[in-house]
mmCIF file of C-alpha atoms in Angstrom:
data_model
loop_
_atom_site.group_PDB
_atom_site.id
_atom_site.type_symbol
_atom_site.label_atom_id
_atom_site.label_comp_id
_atom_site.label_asym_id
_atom_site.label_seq_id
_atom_site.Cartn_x
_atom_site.Cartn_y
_atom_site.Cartn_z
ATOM 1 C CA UNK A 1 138.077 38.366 136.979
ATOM 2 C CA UNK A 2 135.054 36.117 138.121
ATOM 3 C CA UNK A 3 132.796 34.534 135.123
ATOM 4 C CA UNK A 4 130.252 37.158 136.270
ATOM 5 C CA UNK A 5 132.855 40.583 135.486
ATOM 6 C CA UNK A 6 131.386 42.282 132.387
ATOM 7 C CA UNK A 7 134.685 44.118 130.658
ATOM 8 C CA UNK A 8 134.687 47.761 130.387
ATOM 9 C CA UNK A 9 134.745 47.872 126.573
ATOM 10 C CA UNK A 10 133.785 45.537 124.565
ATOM 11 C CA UNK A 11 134.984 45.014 120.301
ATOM 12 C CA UNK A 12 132.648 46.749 118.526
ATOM 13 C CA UNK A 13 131.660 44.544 115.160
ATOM 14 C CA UNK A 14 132.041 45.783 111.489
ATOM 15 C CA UNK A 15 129.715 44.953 109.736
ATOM 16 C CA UNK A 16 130.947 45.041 105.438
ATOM 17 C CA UNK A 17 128.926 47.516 102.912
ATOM 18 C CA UNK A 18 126.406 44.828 101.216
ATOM 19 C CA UNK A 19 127.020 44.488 97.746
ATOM 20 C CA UNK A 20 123.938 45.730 95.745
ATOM 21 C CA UNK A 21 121.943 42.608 95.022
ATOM 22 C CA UNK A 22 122.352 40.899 91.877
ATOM 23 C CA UNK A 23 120.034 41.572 88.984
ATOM 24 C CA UNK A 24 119.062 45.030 90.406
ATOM 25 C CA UNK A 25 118.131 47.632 87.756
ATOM 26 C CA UNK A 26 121.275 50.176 87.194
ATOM 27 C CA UNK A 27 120.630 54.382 87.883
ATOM 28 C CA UNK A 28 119.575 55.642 85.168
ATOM 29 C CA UNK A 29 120.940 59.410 85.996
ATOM 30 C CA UNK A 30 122.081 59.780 82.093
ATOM 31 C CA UNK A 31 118.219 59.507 81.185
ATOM 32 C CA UNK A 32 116.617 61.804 83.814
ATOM 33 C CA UNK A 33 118.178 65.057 81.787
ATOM 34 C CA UNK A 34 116.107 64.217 78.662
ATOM 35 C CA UNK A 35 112.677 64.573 80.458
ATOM 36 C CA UNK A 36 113.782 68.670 80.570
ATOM 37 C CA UNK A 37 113.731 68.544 76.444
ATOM 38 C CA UNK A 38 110.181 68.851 75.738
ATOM 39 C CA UNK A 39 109.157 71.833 77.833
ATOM 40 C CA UNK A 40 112.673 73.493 76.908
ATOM 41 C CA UNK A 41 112.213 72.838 73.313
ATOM 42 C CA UNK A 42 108.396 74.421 73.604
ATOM 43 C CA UNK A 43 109.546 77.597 75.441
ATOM 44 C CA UNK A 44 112.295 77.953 73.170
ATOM 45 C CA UNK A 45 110.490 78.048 70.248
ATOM 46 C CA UNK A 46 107.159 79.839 71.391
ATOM 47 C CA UNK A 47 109.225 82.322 72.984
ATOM 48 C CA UNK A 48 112.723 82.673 72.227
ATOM 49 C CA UNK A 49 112.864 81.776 68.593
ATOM 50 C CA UNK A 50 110.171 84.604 67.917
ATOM 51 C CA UNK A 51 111.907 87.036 70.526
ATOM 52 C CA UNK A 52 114.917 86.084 68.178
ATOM 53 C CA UNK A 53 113.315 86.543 64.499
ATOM 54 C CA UNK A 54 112.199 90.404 66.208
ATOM 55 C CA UNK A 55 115.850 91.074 66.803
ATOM 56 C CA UNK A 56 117.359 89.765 63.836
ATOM 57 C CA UNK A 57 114.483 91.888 61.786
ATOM 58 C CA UNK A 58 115.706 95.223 64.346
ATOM 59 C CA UNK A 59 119.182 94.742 62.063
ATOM 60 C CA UNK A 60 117.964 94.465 59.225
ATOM 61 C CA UNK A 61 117.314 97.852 57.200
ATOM 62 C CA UNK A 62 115.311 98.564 54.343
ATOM 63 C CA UNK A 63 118.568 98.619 52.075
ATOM 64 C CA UNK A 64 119.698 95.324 52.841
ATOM 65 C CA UNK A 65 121.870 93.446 55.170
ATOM 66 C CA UNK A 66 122.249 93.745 58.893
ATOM 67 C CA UNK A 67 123.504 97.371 60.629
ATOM 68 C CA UNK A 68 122.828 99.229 63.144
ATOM 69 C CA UNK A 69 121.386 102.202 61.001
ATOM 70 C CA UNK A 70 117.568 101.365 62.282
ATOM 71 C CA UNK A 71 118.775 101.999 65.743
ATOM 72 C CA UNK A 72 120.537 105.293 65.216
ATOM 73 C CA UNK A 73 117.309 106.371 63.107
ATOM 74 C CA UNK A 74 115.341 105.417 65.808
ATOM 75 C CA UNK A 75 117.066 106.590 68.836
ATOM 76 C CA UNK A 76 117.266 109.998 67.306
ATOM 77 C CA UNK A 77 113.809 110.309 66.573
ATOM 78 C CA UNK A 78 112.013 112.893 69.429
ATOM 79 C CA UNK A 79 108.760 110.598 69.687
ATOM 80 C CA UNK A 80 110.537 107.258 70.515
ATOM 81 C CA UNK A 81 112.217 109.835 73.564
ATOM 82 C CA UNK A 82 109.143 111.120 74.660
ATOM 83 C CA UNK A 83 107.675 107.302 74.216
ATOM 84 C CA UNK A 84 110.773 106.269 76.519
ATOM 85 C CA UNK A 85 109.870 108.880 79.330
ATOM 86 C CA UNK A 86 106.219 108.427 78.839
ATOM 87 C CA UNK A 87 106.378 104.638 79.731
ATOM 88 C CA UNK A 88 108.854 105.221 82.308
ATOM 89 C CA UNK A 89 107.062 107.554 84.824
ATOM 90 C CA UNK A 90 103.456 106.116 84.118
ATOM 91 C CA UNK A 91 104.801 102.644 84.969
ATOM 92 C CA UNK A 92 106.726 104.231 87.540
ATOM 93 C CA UNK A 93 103.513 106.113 88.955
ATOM 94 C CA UNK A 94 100.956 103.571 88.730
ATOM 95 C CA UNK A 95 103.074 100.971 90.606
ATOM 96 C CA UNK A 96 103.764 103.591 93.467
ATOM 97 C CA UNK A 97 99.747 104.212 93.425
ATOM 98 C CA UNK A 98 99.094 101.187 93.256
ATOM 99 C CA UNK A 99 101.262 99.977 96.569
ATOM 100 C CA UNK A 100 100.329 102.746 98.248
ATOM 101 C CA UNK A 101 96.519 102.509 98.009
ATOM 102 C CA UNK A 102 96.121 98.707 97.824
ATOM 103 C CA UNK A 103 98.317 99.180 101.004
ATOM 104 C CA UNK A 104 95.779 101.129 103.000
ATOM 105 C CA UNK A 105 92.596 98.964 101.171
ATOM 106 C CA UNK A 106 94.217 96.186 102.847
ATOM 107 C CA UNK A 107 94.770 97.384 105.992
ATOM 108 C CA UNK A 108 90.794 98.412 106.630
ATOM 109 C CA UNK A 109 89.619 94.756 104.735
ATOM 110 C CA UNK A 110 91.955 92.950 107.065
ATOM 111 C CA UNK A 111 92.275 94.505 110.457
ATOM 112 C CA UNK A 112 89.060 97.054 110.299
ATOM 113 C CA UNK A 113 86.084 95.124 111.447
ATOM 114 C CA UNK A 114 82.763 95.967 109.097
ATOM 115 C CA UNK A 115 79.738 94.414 107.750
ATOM 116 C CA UNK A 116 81.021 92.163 103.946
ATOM 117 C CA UNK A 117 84.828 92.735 104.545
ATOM 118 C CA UNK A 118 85.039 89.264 103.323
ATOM 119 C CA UNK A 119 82.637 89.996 100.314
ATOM 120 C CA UNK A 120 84.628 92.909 99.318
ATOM 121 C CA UNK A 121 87.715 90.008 99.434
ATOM 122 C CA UNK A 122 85.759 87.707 97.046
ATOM 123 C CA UNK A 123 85.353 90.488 95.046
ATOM 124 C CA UNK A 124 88.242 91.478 94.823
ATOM 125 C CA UNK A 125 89.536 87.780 93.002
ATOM 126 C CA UNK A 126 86.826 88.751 90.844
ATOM 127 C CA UNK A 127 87.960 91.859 90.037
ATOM 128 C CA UNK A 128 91.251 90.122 88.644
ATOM 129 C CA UNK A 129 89.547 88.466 85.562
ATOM 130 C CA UNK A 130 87.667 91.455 84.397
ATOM 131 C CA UNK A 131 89.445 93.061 81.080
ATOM 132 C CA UNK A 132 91.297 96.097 81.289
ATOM 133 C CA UNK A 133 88.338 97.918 78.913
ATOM 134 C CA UNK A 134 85.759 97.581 81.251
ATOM 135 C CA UNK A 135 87.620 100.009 83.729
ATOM 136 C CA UNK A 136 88.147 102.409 81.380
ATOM 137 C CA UNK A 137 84.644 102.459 80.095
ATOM 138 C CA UNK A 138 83.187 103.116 83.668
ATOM 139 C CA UNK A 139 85.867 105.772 84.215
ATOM 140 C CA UNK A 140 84.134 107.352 80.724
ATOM 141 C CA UNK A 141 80.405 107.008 82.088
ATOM 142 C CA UNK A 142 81.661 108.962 85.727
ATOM 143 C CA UNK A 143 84.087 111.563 84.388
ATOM 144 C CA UNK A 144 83.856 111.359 80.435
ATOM 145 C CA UNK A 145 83.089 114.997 78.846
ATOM 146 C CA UNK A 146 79.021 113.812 78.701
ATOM 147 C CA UNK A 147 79.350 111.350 81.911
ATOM 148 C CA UNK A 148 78.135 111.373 85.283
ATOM 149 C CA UNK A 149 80.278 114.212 86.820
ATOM 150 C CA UNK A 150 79.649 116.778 83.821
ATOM 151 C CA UNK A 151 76.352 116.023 83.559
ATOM 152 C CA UNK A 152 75.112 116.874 86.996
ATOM 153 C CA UNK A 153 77.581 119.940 86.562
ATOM 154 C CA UNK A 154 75.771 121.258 83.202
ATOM 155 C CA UNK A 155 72.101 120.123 85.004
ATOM 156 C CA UNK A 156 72.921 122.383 88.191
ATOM 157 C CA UNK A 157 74.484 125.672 86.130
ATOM 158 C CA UNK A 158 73.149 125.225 82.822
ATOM 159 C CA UNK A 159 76.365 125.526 81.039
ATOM 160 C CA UNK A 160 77.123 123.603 77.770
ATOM 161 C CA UNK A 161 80.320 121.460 79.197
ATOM 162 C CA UNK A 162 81.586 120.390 82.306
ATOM 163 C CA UNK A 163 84.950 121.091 84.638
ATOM 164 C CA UNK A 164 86.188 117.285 84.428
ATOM 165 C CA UNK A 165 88.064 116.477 81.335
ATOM 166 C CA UNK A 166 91.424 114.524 82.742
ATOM 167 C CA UNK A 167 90.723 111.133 81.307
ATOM 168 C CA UNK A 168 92.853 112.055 77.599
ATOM 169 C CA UNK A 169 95.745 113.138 79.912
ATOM 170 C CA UNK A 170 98.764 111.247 81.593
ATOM 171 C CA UNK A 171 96.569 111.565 84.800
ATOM 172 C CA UNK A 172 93.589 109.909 83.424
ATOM 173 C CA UNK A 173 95.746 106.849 82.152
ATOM 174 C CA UNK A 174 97.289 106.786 85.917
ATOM 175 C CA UNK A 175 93.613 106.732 87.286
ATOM 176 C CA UNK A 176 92.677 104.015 84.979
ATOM 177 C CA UNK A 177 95.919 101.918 85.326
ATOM 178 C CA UNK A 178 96.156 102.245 89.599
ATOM 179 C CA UNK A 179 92.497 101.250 89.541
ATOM 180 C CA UNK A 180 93.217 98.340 87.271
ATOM 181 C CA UNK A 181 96.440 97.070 89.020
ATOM 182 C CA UNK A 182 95.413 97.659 92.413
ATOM 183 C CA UNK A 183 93.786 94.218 93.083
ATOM 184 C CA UNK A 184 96.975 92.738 92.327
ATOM 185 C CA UNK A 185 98.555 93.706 94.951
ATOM 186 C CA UNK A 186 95.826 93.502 97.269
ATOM 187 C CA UNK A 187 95.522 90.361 96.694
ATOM 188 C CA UNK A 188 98.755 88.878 98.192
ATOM 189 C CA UNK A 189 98.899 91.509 100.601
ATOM 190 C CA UNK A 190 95.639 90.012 102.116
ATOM 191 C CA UNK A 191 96.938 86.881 102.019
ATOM 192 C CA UNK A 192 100.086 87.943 104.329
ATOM 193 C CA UNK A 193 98.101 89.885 106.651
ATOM 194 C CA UNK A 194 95.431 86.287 106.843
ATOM 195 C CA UNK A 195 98.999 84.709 108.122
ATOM 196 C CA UNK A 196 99.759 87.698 110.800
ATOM 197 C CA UNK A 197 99.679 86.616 114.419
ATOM 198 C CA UNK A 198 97.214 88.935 116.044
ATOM 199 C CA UNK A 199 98.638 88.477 119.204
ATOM 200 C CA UNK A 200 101.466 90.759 117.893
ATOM 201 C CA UNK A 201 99.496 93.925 117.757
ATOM 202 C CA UNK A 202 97.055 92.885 121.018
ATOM 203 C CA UNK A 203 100.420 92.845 122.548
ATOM 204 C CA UNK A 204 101.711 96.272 120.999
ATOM 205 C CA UNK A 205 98.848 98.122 121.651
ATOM 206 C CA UNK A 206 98.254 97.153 125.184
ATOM 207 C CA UNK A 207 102.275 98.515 125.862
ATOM 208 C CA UNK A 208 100.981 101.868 124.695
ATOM 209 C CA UNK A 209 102.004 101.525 120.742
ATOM 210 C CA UNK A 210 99.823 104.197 118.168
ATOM 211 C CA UNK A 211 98.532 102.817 115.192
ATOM 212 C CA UNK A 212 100.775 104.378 112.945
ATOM 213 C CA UNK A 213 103.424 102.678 115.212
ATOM 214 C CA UNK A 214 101.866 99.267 114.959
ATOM 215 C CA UNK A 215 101.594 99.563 110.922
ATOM 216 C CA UNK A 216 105.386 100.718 110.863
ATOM 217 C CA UNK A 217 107.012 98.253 113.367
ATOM 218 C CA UNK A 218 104.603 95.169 113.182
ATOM 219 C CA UNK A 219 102.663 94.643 110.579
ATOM 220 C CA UNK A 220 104.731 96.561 107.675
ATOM 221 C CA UNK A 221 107.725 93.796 107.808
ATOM 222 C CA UNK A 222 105.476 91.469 107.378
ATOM 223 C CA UNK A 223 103.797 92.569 104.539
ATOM 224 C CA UNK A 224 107.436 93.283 102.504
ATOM 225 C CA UNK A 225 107.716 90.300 100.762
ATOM 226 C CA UNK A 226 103.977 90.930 99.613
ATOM 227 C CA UNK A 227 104.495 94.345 98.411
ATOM 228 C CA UNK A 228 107.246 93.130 96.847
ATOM 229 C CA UNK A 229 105.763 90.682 94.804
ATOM 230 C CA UNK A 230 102.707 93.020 93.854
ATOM 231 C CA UNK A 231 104.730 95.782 92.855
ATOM 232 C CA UNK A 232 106.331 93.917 90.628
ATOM 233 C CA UNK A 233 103.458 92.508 89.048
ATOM 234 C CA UNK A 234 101.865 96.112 88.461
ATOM 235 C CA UNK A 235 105.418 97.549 87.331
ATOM 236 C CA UNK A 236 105.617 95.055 84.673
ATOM 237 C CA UNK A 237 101.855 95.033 83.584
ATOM 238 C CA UNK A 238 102.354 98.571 83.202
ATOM 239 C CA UNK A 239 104.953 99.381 81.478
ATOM 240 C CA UNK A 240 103.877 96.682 78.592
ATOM 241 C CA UNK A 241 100.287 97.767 78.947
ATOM 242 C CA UNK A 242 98.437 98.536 76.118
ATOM 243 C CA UNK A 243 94.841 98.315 76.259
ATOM 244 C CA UNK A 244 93.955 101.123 79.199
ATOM 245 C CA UNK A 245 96.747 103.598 76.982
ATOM 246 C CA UNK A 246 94.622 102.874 73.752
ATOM 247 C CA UNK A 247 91.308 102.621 75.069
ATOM 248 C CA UNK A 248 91.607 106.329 76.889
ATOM 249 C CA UNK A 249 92.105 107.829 73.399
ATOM 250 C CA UNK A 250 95.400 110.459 75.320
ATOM 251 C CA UNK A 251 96.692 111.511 71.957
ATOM 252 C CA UNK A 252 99.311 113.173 74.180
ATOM 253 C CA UNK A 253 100.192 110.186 75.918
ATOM 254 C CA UNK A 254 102.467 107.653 73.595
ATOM 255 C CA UNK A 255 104.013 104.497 75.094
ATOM 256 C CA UNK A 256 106.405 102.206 73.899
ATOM 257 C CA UNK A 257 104.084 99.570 73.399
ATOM 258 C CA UNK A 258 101.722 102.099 71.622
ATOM 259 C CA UNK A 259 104.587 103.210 69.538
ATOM 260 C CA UNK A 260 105.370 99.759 68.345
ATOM 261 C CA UNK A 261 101.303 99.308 67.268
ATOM 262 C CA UNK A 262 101.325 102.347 64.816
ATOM 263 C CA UNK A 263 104.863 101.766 63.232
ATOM 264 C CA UNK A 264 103.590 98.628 62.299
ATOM 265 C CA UNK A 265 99.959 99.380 61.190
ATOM 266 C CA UNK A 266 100.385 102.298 59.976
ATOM 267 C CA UNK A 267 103.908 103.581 58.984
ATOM 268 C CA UNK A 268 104.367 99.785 57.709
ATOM 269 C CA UNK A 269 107.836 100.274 59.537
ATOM 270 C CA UNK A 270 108.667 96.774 60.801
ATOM 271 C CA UNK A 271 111.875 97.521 61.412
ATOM 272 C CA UNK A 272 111.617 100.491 63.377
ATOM 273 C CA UNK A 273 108.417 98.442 64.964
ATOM 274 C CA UNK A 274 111.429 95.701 66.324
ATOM 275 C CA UNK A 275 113.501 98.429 67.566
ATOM 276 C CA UNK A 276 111.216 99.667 69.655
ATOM 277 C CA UNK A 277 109.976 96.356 70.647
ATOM 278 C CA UNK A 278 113.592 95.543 72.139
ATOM 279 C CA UNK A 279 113.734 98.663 73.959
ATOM 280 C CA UNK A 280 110.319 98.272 76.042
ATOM 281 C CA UNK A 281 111.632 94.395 76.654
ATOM 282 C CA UNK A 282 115.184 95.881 77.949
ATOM 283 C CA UNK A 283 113.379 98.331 80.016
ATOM 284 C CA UNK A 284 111.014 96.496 81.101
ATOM 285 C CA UNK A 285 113.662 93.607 82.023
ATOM 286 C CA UNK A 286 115.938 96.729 83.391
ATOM 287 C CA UNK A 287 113.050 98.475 85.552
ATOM 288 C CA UNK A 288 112.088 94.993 87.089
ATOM 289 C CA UNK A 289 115.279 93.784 88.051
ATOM 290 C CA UNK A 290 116.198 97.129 89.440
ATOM 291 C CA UNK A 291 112.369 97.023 91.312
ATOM 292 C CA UNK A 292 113.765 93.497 92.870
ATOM 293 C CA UNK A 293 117.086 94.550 93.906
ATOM 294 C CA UNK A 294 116.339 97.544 96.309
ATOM 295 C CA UNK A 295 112.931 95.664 97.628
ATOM 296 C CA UNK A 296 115.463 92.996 98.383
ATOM 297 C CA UNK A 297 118.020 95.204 99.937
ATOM 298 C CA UNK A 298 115.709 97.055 101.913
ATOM 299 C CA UNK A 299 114.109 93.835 103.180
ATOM 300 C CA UNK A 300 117.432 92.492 104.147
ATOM 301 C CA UNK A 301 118.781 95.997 105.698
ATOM 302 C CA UNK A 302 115.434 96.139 108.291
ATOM 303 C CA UNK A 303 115.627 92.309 108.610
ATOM 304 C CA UNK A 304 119.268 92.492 110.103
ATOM 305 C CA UNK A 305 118.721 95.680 111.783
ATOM 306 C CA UNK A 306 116.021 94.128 113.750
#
């Protein structure tokens, strides 16, 4: 080997772990837990701890002590039934109204070219803040029993009432609750479709593709997770609503949270009043969760079988 041979491997140098220099500041890991106090200490007690003194007064009867006799009373009771299948199909119905036509209103205000498609979108977050009162009040000026509708009925055949009188019916609280609720899930489904690659659908419809082929294949799996999310805003606001349900004045139409109002204002039943008010949580908890679990498996079933 000549002095200019270069060996084939050469020792590779370890270089020690430096020792942490001296008079650095120690972790402190045991101190970063204690910043999660305060906001757990405020949910617990503006939430739990009253969600707690509800179900401690649900066991408590009249008589004294802590039973399960309020339940049994309760649960036997025909209107607290009919409250439970009332809340269930109106929340049930507005949310699939509500998908379905805030569905298609998205579809025209995204993809449908027209003059103040983005003013109807502004409007729209607008529409969000309004109360839920105002909706039914317009509903009572167009098809109230002396509104719009009647009135150019009575005008035209000069009878003394009018054909339209749905808004103290089930339907008439699902007419006022879809139009409520639909916003919300236009909202983020206009926000998924703003994210859509057009190119997608240039591309389908220039290999032959029908609209209704387009909406299925293309632009439905995209909007999922949004009609996901919306439907289970509107599932939830509508099963605790209680505003649109009073405000119609449907003496047939008693929901849970309706039910819980007039044992406690007027039957002075607070413990019944609790009972019921655990119920519409569970269900509403229940209902939700269930909601979530079969978006999420049908998501993830068209997801791997594409």
């Amino acid at each position: 080997m000549t002095s200019l041979d270069v060996p084939s491997t050469l020792p590779v140098a370890v270089i020690p772990p430096q020792p942490s220099p001296k008079g650095a500041p120690p972790r402190r890991t045991s101190l970063t837990g204690l910043w999660l106090l305060p906001p757990l200490l405020c949910v617990s007690f503006a939430l739990l701890y009253p969600m707690a003194l509800v179900l401690w007064e649900s066991l408590s009867p009249e008589t004294g002590g802590q039973s399960l006799e309020v339940y049994r009373t309760t649960f036997a009771s025909q209107a607290f039934r009919s409250a439970v299948l009332t809340t269930v199909y109106i929340g049930v119905g507005t949310t699939v109204g509500c998908l379905i036509l805030g569905f298609c209103l998205s579809l025209v205000i995204a993809f449908v070219p027209f003059t103040g498609s983005r003013l109807i979108g502004r409007f729209i977050d607008i529409f969000l803040s309004f109360p839920s009162f105002l909706i039914i009040l317009a509903l009572v000026f167009v098809y109230g029993s002396a509104g719009m509708v009647n009135g150019i009925w009575t005008d035209a055949t000069g009878e003394s009432s009018g054909p339209v009188d749905f808004l103290a019916t089930p339907w008439g609280v699902l007419l006022a609750q879809i139009t409520f609720f639909t916003p919300f899930v236009m909202r983020p489904l206009l926000a998924a479709f703003s994210q859509l690659d057009t190119s997608q659908i240039e591309i389908a419809a220039s290999l032959g593709a029908r609209p209704a082929r387009i909406i299925r294949q293309v632009i439905l799996p995209e909007a999922r997770p949004a009609l996901v999310a919306g439907g289970s805003l509107v599932l939830v606001m509508s099963l605790n609503d209680f505003g649109i349900v009073l405000f119609t004045g449907a003496k047939d139409v008693v929901t849970l949270p309706l039910l819980v109002y007039t044992k406690a204002i007027f039957d002075y039943d607070y413990p019944a009043a609790c009972v019921v008010a655990v119920v519409s949580v569970a269900l509403s908890v229940s209902l939700y969760l269930l909601y979530r679990a079969g978006a999420t498996g049908t998501s993830g079933g068209h997801r791997a079988g594409a």
